[in-house]
Short mmCIF file of C-alpha atoms and ligand atoms in Angstrom, two decimals:
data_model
loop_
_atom_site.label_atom_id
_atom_site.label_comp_id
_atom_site.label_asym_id
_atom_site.label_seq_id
_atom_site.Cartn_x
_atom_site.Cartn_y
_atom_site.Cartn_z
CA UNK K 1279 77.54 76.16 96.28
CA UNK K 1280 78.41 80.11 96.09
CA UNK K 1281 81.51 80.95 97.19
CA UNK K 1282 81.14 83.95 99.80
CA UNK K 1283 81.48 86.74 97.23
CA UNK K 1284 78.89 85.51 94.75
CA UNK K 1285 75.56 84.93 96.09
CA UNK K 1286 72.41 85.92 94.33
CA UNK K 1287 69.24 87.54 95.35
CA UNK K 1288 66.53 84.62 96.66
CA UNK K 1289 63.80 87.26 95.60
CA UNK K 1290 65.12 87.79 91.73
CA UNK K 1291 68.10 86.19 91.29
CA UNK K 1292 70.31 88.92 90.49
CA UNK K 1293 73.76 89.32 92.01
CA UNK K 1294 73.77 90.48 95.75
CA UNK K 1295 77.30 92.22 96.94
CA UNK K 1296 78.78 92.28 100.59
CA UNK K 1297 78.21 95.24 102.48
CA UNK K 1298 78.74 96.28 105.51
CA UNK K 1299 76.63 98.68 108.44
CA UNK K 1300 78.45 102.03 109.62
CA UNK K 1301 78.01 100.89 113.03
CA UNK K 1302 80.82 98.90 113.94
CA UNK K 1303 84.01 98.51 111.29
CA UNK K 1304 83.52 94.78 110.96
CA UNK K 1305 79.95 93.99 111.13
CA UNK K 1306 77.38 93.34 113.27
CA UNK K 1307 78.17 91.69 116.71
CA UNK K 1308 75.69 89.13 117.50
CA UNK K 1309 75.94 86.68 120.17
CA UNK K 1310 74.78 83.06 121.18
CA UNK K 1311 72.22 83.45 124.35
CA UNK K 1312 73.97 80.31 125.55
CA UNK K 1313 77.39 81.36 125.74
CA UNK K 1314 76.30 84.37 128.30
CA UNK K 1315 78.51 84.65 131.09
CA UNK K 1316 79.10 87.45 133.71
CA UNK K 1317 81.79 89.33 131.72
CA UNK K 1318 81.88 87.97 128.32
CA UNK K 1319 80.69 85.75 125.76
CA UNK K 1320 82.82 84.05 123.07
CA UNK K 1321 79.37 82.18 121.12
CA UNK K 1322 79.82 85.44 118.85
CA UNK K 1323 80.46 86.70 115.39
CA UNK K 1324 79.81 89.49 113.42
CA UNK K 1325 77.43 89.25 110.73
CA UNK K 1326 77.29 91.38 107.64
CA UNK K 1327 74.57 91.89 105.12
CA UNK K 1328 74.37 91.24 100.99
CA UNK K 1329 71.96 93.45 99.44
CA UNK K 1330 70.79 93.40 95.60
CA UNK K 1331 71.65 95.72 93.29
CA UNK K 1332 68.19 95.26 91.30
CA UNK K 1333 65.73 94.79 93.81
CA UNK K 1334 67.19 95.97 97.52
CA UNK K 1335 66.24 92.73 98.94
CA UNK K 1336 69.25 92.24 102.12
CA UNK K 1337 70.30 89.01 103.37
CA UNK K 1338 72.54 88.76 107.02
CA UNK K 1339 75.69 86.37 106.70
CA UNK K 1340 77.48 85.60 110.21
CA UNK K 1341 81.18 85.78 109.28
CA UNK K 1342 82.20 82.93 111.13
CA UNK K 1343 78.77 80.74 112.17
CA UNK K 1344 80.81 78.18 114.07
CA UNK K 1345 82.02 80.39 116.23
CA UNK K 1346 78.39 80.72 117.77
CA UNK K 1347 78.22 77.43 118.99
ZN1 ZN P 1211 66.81 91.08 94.10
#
């Protein structure tokens, strides 16, 4: 297992490092369809992408993936 700071790339294998989107200070908020209710939703997290230095490939990592359920 990789701890959250040191994944590698699936597409070479290099090291891939956290990033984030200038859209939003913490990430990406993405929500559970199923948690939809007239004035909020708590199935959410933000989700943040790792990108590879060598190649460029991104991956998306939900913060807190238990929270979506
Ligand atoms: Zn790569």
């Amino acid at each position: 297992m990789h701890n959250r700071q040191e994944r590698t790339c699936l597409k070479c294998g290099d090291k891939i490092i956290k990033c984030y989107v200038d859209d939003g200070l913490k990430g990406l908020l993405v929500k559970n369809p199923d948690g939809d209710r007239l004035f909020s939703n708590k199935k959410n997290t933000n989700i943040n992408p790792f990108i590879c230095t060598n190649c460029g490939f991104a991956e998306w990592y939900a913060d807190k993936p238990e929270d979506l359920i």
